[in-house]
Coordinates of C-alpha atoms in Angstrom, one line a residue:
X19 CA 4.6 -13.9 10.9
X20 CA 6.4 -16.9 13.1
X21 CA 6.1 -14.2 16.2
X22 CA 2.4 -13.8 15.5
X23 CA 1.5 -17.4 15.5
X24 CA 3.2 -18.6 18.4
X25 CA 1.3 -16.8 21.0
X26 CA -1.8 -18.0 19.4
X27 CA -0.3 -21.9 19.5
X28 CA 0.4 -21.2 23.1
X29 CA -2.9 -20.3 24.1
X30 CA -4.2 -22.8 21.9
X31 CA -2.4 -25.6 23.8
X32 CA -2.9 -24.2 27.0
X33 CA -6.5 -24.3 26.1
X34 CA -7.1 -27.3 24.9
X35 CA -5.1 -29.2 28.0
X36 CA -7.4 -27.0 30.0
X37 CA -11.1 -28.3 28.8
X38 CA -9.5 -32.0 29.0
X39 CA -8.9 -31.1 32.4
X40 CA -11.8 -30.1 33.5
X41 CA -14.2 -33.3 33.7
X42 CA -17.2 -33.6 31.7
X43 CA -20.4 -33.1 34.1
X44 CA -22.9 -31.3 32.1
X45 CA -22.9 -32.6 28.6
X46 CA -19.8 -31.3 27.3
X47 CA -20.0 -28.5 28.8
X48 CA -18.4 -27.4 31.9
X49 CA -19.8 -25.0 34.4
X50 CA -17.8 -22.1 36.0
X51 CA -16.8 -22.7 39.4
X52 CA -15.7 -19.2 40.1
X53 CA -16.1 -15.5 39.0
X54 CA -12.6 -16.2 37.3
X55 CA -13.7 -19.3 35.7
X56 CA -16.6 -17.7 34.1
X57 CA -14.5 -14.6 33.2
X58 CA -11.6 -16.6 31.5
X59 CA -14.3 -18.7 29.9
X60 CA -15.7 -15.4 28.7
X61 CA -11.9 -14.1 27.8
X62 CA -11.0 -17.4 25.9
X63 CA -14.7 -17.0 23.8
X64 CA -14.1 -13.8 22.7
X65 CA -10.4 -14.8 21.8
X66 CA -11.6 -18.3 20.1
X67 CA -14.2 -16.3 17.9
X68 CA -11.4 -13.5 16.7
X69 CA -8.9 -16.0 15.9
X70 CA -11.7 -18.5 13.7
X71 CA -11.7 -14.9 11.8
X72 CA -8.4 -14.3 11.2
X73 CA -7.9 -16.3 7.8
X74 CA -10.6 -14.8 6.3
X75 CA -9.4 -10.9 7.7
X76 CA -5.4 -11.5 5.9
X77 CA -7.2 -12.7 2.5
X78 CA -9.6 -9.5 2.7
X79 CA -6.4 -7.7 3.2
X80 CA -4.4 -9.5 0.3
X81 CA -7.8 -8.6 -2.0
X82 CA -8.1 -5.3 -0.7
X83 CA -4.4 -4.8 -1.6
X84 CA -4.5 -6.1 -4.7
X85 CA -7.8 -3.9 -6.2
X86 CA -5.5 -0.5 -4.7
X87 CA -2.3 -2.0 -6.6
X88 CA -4.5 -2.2 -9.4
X89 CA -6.2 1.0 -9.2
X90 CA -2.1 2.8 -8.7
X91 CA -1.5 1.1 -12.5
X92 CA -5.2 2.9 -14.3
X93 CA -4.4 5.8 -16.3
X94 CA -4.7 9.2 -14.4
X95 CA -8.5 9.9 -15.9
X96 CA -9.3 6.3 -14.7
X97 CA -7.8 7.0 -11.1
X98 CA -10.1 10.1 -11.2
X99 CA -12.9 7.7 -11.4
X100 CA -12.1 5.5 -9.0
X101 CA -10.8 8.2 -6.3
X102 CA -14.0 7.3 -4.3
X103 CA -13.9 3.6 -4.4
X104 CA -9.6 3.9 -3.9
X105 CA -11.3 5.7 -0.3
X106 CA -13.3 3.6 1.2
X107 CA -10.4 0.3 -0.1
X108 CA -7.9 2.7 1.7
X109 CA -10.1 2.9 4.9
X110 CA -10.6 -0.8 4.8
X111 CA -7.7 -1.7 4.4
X112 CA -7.2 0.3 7.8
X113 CA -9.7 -1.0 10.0
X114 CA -8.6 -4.7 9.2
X115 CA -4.8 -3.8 9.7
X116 CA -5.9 -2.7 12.7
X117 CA -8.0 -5.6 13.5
X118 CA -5.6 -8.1 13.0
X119 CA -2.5 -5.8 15.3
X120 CA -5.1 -5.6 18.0
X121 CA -5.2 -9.5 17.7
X122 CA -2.1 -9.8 17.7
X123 CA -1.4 -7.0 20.8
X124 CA -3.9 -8.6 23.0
X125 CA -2.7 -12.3 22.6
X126 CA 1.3 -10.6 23.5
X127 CA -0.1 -9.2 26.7
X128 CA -2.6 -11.1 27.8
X129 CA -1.0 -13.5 31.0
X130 CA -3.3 -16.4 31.4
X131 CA -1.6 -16.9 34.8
X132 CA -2.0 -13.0 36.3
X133 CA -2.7 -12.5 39.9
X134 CA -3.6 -16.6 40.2
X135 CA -3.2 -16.6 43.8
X136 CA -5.3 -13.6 44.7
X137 CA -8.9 -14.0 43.4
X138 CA -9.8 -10.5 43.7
X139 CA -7.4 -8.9 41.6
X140 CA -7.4 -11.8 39.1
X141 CA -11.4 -10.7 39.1
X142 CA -10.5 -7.4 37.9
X143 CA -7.5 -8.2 35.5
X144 CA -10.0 -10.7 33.7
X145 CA -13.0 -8.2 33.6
X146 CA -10.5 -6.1 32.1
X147 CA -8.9 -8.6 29.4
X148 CA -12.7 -9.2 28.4
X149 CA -13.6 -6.0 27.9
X150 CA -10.5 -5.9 25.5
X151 CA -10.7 -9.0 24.1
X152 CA -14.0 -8.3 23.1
X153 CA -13.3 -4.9 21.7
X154 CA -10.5 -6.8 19.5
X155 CA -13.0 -9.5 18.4
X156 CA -15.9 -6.4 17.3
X157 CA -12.9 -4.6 15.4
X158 CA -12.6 -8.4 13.2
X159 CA -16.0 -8.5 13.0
X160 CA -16.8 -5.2 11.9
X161 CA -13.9 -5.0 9.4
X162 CA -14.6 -8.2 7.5
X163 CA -18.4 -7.2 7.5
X164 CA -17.5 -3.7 6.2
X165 CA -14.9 -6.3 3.6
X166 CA -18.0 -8.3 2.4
X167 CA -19.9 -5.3 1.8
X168 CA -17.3 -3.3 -0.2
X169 CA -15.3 -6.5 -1.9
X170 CA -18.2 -8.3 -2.9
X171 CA -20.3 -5.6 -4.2
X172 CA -17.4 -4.4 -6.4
X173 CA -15.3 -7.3 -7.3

């Protein structure tokens, strides 16, 4: 858990000294002054909106664990019944394991410093880490809607 959290408090930092860097000319809200900037501000959205998520994705994964622990300890005609519901908490459980290790992935390989001295390449590599980064962030997103949809109905 400690190696998951400290790439998030690293980017956290790094973003926060960032934005007090920048000046405050329009409101609060600073305008791009490059490709790049707009394409790490983009990058850093996408990564801020997973990472608001991710409290709410492990305690959809506790409750999701829980219901199949309790299903495991029903009486073989009660499994029976619940075979269909034990499916879809299986393939839940899934896609938000997978949500939260593509988190996790992304924030390990992502190098807020890549190609910083050549503005083409560090073009591409962002237009690259945003196109992942938001692929991460639709995978929490559309495991924690498929979560309130199955959890809440149910339980």
């Amino acid at each position: 858990m400690k190696k998951t959290i400290l790439p998030f408090i690293i980017l956290l930092v790094i973003g926060v000294v960032s934005c007090n860097n920048q000046g405050n000319t329009h409101g609060g809200h600073n305008e791009p002054k490059t490709q790049a900037d707009s394409l790490m501000n983009d990058v850093m959205d996408g990564h801020n909106v997973g990472m608001a998520k991710m409290g709410k994705l492990t305690r959809a994964e506790q409750t999701t664990q829980r219901i199949l622990d309790s299903i495991s300890k029903l009486p073989a005609k009660a499994k029976q019944a619940t075979e269909p519901l034990k499916v879809r908490l299986d393939s839940l459980q899934k896609d938000l394991q997978y949500a939260e290790f593509a988190m996790n992935k992304w924030m390990e390989e992502f190098n807020m410093d890549s190609a910083i001295n050549d503005a083409k390449q560090r073009v591409n590599y962002l237009a690259e880490e945003k196109l992942k980064v938001t692929k991460v962030k639709e995978a929490i997103l559309n495991s924690l809607q498929k979560a309130d949809t199955l959890l809440k109905q149910k339980f």
